[in-house]
Coordinates of C-alpha atoms in Angstrom, one line a residue:
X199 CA 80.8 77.9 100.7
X200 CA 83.5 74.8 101.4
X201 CA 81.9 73.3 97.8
X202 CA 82.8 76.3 95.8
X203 CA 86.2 77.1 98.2
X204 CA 87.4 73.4 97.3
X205 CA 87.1 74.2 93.5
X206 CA 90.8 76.1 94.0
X207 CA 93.3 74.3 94.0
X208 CA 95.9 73.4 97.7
X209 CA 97.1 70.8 99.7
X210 CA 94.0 67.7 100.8
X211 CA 92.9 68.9 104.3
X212 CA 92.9 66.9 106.7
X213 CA 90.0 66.5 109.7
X214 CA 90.0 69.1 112.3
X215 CA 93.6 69.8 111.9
X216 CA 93.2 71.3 108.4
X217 CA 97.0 71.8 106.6
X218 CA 99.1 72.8 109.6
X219 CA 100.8 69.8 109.7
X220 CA 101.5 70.1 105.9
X221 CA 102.5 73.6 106.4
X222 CA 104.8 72.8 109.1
X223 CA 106.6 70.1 106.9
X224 CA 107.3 72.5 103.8
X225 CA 108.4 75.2 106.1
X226 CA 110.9 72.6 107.3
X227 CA 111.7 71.2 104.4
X228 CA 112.2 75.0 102.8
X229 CA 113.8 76.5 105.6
X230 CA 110.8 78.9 106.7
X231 CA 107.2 79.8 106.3
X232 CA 107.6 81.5 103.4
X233 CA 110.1 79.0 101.5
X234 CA 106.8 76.4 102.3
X235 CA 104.4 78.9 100.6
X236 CA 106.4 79.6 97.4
X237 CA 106.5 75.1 97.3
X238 CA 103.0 75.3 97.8
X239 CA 102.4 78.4 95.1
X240 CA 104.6 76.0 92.3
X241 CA 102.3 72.8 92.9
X242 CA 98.7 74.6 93.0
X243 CA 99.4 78.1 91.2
X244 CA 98.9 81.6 91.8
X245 CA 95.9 81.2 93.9
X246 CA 95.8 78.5 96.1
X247 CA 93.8 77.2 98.8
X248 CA 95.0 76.0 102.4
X249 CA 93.3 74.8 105.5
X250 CA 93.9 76.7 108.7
X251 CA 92.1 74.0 111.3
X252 CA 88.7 73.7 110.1
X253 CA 88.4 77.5 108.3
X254 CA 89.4 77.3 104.4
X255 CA 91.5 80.4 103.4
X256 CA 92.4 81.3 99.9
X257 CA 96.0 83.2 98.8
X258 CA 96.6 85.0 96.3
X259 CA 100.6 84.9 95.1
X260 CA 100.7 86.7 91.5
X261 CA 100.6 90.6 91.5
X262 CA 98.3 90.9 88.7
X263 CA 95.5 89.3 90.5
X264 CA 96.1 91.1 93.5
X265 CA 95.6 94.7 91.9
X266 CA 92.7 93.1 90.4
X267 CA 90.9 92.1 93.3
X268 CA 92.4 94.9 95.6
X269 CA 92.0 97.8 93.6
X270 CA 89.9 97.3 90.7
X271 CA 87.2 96.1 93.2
X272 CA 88.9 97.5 96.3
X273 CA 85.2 97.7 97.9
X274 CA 84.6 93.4 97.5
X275 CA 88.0 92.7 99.2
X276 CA 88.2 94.8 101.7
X277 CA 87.1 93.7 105.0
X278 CA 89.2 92.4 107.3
X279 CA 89.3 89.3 108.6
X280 CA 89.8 90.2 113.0
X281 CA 88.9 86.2 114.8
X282 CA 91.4 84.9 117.0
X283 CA 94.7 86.5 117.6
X284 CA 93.9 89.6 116.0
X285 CA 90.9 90.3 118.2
X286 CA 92.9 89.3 121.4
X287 CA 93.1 93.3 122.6
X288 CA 90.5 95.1 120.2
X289 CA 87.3 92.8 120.0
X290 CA 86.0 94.9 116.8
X291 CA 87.7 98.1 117.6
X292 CA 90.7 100.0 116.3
X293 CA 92.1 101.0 112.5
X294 CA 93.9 97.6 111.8
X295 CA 91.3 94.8 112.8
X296 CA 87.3 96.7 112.8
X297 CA 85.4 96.6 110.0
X298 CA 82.5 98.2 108.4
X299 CA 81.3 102.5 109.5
X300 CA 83.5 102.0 112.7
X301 CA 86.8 101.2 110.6
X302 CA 85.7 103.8 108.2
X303 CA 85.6 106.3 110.7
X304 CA 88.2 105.6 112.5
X305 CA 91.0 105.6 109.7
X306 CA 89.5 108.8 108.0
X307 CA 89.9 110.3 111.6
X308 CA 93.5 109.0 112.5
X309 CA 94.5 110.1 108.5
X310 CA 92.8 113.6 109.0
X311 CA 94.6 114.1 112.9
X312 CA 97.9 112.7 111.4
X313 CA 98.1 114.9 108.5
X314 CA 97.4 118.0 110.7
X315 CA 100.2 117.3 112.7
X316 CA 102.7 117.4 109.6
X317 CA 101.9 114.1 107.8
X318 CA 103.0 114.5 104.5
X319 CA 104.8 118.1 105.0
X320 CA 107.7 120.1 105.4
X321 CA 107.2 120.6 108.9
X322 CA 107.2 116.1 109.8
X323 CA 110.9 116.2 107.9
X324 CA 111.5 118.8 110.7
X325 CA 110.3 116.8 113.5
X326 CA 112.3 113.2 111.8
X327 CA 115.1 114.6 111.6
X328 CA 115.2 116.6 114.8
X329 CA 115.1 113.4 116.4
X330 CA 117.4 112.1 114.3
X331 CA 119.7 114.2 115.4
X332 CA 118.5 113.6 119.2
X333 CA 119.5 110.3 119.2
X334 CA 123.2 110.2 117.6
X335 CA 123.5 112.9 119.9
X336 CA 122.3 111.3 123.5
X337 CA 124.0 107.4 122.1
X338 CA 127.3 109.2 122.3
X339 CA 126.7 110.6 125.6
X340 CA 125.9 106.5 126.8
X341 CA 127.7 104.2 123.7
X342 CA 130.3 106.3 122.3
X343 CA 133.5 103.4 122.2
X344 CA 136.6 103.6 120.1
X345 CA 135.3 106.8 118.2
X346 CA 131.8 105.7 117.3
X347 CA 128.8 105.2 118.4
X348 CA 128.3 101.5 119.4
X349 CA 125.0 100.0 119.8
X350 CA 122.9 97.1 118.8
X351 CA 121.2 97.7 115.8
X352 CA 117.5 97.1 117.0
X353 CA 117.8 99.1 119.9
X354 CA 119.2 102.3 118.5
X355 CA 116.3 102.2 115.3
X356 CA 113.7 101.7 118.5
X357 CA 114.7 104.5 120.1
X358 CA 114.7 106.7 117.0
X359 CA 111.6 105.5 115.5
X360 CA 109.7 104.9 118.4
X361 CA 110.1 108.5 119.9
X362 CA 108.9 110.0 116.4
X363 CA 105.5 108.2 116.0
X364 CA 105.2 108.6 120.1
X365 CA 105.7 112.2 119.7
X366 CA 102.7 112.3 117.0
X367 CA 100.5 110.1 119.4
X368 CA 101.4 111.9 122.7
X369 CA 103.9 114.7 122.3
X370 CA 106.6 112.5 124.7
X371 CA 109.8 111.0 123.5
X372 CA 111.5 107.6 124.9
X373 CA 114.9 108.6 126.9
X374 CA 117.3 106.2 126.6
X375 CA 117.4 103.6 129.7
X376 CA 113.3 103.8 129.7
X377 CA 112.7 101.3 131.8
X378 CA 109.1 100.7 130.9
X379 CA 109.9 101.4 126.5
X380 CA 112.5 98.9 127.7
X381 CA 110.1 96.0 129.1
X382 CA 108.0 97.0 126.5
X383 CA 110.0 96.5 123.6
X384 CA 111.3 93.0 125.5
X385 CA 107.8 91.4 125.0
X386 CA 107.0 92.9 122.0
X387 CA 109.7 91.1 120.7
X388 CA 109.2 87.7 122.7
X389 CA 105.7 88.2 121.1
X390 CA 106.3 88.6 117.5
X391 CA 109.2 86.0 117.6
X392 CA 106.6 83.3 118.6
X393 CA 103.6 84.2 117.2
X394 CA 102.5 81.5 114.7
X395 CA 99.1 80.7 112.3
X396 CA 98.0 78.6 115.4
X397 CA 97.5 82.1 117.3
X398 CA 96.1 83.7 114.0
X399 CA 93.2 81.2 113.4
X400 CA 92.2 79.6 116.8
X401 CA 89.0 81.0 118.4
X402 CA 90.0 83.9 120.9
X403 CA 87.8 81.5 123.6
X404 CA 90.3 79.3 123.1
X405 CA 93.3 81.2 123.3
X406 CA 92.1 82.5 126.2
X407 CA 91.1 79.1 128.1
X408 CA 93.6 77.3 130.8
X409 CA 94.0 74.7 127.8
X410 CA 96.3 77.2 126.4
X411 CA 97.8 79.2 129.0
X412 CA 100.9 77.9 128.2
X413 CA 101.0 79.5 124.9
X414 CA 99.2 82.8 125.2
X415 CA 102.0 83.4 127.9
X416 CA 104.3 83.9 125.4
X417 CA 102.6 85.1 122.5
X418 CA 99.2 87.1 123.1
X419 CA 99.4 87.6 126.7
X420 CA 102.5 90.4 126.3
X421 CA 100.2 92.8 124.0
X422 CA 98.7 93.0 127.9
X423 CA 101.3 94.9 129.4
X424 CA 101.7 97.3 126.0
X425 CA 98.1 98.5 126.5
X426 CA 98.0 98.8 129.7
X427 CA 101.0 101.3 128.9
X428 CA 98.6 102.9 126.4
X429 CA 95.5 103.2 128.9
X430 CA 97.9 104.6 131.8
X431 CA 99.2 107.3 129.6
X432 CA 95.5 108.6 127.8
X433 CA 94.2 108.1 132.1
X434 CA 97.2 110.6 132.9
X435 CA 96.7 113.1 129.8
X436 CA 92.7 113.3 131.3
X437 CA 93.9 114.3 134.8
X438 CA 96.6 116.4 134.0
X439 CA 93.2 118.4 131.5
X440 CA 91.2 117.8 134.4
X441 CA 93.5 119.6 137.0
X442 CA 94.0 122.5 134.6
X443 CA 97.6 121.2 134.0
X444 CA 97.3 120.3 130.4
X445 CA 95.4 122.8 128.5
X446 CA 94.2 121.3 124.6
X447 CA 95.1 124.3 122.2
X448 CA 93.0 125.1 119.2
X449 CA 94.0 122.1 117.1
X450 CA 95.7 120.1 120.0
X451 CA 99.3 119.0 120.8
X452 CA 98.7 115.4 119.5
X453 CA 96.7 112.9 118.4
X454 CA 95.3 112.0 121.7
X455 CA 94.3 115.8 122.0
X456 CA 92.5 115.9 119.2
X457 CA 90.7 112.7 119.6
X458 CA 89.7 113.9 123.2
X459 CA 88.6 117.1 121.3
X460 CA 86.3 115.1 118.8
X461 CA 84.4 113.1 122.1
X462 CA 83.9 116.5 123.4
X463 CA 82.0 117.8 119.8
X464 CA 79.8 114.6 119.6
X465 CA 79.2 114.6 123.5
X466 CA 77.9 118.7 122.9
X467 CA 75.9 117.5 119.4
X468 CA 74.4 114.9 120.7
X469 CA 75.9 112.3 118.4
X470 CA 76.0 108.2 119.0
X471 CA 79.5 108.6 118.7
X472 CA 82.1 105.3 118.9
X473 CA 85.2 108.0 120.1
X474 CA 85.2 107.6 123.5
X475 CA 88.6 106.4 126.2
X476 CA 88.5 102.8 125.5
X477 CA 88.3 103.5 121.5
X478 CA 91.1 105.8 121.9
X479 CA 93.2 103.2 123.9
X480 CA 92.4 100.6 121.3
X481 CA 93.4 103.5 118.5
X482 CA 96.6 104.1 119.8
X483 CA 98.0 100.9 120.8
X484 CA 96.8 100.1 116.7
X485 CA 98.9 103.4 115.7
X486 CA 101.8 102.8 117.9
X487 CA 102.4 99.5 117.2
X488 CA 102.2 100.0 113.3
X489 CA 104.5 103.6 113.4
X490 CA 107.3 101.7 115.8
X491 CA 107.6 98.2 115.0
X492 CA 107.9 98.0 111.0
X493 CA 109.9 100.7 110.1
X494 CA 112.6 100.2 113.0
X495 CA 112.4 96.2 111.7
X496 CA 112.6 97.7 108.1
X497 CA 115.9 99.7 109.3
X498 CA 117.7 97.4 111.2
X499 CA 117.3 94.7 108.1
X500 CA 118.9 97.3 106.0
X501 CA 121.5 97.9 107.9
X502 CA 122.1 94.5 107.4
X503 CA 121.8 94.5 103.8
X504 CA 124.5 97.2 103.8
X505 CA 126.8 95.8 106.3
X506 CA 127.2 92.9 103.5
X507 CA 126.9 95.3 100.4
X508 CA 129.8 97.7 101.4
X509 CA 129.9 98.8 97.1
X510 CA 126.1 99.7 97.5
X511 CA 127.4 102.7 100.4
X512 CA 129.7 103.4 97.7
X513 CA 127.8 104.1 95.2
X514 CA 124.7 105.6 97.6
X515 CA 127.4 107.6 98.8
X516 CA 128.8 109.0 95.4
X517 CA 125.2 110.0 94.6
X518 CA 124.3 112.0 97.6
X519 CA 127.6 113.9 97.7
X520 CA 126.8 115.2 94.1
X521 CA 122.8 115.8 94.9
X522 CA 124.0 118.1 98.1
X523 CA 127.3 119.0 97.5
X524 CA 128.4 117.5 100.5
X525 CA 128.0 120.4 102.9
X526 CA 124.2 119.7 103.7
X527 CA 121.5 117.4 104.6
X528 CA 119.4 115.2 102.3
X529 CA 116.1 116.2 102.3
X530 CA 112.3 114.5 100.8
X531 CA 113.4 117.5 98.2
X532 CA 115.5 115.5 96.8
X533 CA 113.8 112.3 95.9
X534 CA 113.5 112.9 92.2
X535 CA 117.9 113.4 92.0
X536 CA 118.6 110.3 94.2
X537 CA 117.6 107.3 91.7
X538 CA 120.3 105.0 93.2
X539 CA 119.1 105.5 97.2
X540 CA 115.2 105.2 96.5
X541 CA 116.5 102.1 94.7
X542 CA 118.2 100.6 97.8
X543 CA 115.1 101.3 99.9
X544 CA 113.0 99.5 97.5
X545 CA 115.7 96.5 97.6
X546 CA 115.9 96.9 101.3
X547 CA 112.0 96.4 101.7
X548 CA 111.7 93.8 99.4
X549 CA 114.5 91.9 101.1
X550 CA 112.8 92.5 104.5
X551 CA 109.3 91.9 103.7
X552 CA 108.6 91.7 107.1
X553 CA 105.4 89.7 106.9
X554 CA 106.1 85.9 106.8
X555 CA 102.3 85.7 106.7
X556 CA 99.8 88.4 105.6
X557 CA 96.9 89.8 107.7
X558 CA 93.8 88.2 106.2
X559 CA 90.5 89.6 105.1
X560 CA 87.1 88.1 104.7
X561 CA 84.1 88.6 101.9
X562 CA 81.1 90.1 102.4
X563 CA 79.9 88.9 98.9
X564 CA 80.4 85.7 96.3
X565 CA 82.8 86.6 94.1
X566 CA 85.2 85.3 91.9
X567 CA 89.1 85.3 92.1
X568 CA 91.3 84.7 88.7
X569 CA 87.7 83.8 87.6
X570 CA 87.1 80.9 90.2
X571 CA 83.9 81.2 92.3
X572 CA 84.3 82.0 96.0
X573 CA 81.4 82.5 98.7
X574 CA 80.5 84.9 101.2
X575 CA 82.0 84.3 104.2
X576 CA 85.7 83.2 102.8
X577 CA 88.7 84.2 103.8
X578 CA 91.6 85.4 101.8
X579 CA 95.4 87.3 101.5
X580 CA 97.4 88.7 99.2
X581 CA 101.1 86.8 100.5
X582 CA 103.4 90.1 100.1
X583 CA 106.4 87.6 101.5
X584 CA 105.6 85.5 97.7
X585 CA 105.1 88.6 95.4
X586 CA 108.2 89.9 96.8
X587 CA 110.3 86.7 96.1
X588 CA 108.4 85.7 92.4
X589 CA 110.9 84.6 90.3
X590 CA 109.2 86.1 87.1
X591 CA 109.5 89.3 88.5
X592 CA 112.6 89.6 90.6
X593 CA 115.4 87.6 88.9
X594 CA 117.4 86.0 92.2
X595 CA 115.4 87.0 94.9
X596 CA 117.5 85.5 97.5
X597 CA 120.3 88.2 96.6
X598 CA 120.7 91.8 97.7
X599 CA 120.1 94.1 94.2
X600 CA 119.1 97.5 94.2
X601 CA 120.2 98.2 90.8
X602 CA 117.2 95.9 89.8
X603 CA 115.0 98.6 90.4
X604 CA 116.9 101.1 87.7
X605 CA 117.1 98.0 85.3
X606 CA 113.3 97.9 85.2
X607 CA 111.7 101.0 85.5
X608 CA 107.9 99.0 85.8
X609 CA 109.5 96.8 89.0
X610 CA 108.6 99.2 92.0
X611 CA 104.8 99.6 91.2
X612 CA 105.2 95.4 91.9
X613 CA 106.6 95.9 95.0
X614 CA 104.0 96.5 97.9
X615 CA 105.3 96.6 100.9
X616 CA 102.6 98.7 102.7
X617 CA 100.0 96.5 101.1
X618 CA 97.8 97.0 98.1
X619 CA 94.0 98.5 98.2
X620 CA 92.0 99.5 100.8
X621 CA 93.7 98.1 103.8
X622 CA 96.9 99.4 102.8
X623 CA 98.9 100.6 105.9
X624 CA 98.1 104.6 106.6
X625 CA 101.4 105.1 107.5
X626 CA 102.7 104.7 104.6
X627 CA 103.6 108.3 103.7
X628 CA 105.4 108.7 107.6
X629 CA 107.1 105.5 107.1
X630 CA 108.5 106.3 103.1
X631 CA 109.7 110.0 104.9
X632 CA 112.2 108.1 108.0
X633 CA 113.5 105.2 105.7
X634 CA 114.4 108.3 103.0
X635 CA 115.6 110.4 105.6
X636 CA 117.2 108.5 108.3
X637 CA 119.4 106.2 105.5
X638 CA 120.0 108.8 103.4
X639 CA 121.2 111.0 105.7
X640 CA 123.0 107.9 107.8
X641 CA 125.0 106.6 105.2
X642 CA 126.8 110.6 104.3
X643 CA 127.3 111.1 108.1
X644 CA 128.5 107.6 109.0
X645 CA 130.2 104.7 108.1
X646 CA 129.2 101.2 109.5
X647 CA 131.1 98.8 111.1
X648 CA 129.5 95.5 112.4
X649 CA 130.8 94.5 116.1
X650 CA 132.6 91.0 115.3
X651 CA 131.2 88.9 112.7
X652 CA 128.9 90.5 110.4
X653 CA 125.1 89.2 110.7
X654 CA 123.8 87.5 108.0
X655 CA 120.8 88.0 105.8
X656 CA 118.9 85.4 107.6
X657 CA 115.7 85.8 110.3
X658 CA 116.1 84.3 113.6
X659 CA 112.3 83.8 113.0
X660 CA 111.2 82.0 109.8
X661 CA 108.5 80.5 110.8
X662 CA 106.6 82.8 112.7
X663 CA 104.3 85.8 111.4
X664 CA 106.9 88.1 111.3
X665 CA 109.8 88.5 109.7
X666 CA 112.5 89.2 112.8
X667 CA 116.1 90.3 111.8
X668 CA 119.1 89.0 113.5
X669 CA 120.3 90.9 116.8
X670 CA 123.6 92.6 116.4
X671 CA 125.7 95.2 117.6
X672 CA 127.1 98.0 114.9
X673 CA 129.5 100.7 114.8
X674 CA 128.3 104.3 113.8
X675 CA 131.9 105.9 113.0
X676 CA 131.3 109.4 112.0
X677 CA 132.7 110.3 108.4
X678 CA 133.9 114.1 109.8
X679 CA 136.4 112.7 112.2

């Protein structure tokens, strides 16, 4: 495997340590992880190899070869790769790290239970922006200052967001002042701040050893406290059914509903099933996770983008008041009339591309990649963070330009922020229905004001896996006054 792996082209390894030194030094010397990769992409190419430690790991950085491995042999490419951080909670289980029948299932299942619930229809606009409305309404009760609604940023999209997919998952919504959602949401944040490749690719023995302590502390050891969170509340929904306090109606509630009502089916058939509590746990702290944390990261890094691009609100603005006349909401109806907003969400994810560092998968299979040999056993990525900022495709790619995206009509099928093939995220139709919805409807209602100096398009976190926006405070000053 290392024979045929060294055949594509990256950075000379060195013993043990592998590239992370190397890594570390063009993330310096470019300002972040990502600046490093795209050095790394212009000395070796579009597929490149680097060392991660001992374990050889090949990236792909050119779109074209992507959709070629991911979708025109979507079934070679994709298994993912779960060792070390990733495995830290779910050791094989869950939709985002298992693999093989399990992952099958699972996702099929969690796809099937989300669309019942509304997933791609009229009635999950209903239930967005009901809580949309919820939340402008109880912030003014708490952080209504100088005519407006003033709040940081992160925490009012966290809120918002957050209560949405919880309401899917377990029919509860997050009251302001939570204190648990509020000690939750602190080490989610300490965690994806820090978390680096060290966490991604050392063995989960050793991330879990006293030799590390130190660091699991701060990065792995908070994902602790979150599913515990997850385990209490599936423990409480089984008492409250056991006491006759909770009855599961025909279809159930919620996602846990129905996923208690699938156990019950294969307990009565018989079946060797894999549903059972601690699946479940591992299920929802997967879905939770995914359905809070990118798209409130995605909405607080546009309103960033907007806070700096007053013209873009302009002309966002100009649009929506001749698509609804200006006496009514925007709705998913509307998509095909608002050119100039889906374009802004497309430059709004690009910009954000919240993942400094893919998630990684592994093949089953040799293959080849751009026609170079690779063996069974290798792992690979598609680096979203470097299709998103290629040159050839997106001219400036530092710089804020929706209008890009009308320019070039063929742009947005290169632009993947939910990921390409078969591990694309299953969200992605709930996640494409808030940032329409909740921006759209944001920018007729409101205008924003940043609290002193306005951030700047820059992460607090370049070097880390994720892609953190700045914290700031914003003004919400409603339009109608």
């Amino acid at each position: 495997m290392i024979l045929l792996l060294i055949l594509i082209a990256g950075p000379f390894p060195l013993p043990l340590v592998g590239k992370f030194p190397q890594i570390g030094y063009y993330a310096w010397k470019n300002g972040g992880l990502v600046g490093g990769l795209n050095e790394i992409k212009m000395k070796y190419g579009k597929v490149f190899t680097l060392w991660m430690g001992p374990i050889p790991t090949v990236h792909v950085a050119d779109y074209d070869v992507a959709y070629e491995t991911h979708i025109k042999r979507a079934h070679t490419f994709g298994h993912r790769y779960s060792e070390g951080g990733m495995d830290y909670i779910r050791e094989g289980r869950g939709i985002i790290a298992s693999v093989g029948d399990l992952w099958v299932e699972h996702r099929r299942f969690a796809l099937h239970t989300l669309r019942n619930f509304g997933l791609g229809r009229n009635i999950m606009e209903e239930k967005i922006m009901d809580e949309y409305r919820y939340r402008f309404d109880d912030f003014k009760k708490t952080h209504w200052k100088n005519e407006a609604v003033q709040v940081q940023t992160n925490t009012f999209f966290d809120y918002l967001v957050g209560s949405i997919i919880n309401q899917l998952l377990v029919s509860e919504r997050f009251e302001y002042g939570d204190q648990e959602f509020e000690k939750l949401k602190k080490y989610l944040t300490q965690t994806l701040e820090n978390l680096s490749l060290l966490d991604v690719f050392a063995p989960l023995w050793l991330l879990k050893s006293d030799l590390m302590k130190w660091r699991t502390q701060t990065t792995l050891a908070p994902f602790d406290y979150i599913f515990g969170l997850v385990k209490e509340t599936i423990q409480k929904r089984v008492e409250t059914i056991e006491k006759g306090e909770h009855f599961i109606s025909e279809e159930g509630d919620d996602f846990v509903d129905a996923f208690l009502m699938k156990m019950k089916k294969d307990k009565e058939d018989g079946v060797n099933s894999t549903f059972n509590l601690e699946s479940l746990s591992v299920d929802l702290y997967d879905l939770w996770l995914a359905g809070q944390e990118t798209t409130s990261t995605t909405l607080t890094w546009a309103c960033v983008c907007l806070l700096n691009h007053p013209k873009v609100i302009g002309k966002m603005r100009k649009e929506l008041g001749h698509v609804t006349g200006g006496n009514r909401s925007i709705s998913l109806t509307d998509r095909a009339h608002t050119p100039y907003l889906n374009a802004t969400i497309n430059e709004v994810q690009r910009i954000a591309s919240i993942l400094n560092f893919n998630l990684l998968r592994v093949l089953k299979e040799d293959t080849t990649i751009d026609g170079q040999p690779i063996s069974a056993g290798a792992t690979f990525s598609t680096q979203l963070c470097l299709l998103h900022t290629d040159e050839a495709n997106f001219k400036n790619p530092t710089e804020f330009q929706p209008e890009r995206f009308l320019e070039n009509n063929n742009l947005e099928k290169k632009l993947i922020p939910f990921g390409i093939g078969k591990r694309s995220c299953l969200g992605e139709s709930l996640a494409r229905a808030e940032l329409y919805l909740i921006l759209g409807n944001l920018i007729m209602e409101y205008d924003l004001e940043p609290v002193g100096v306005k951030p700047e398009l820059k992460t607090p976190s370049p070097c880390a896996i994720m892609k953190r926006p700045p914290n700031y405070d914003i003004r919400f000053v409603p339009r109608n006054r």
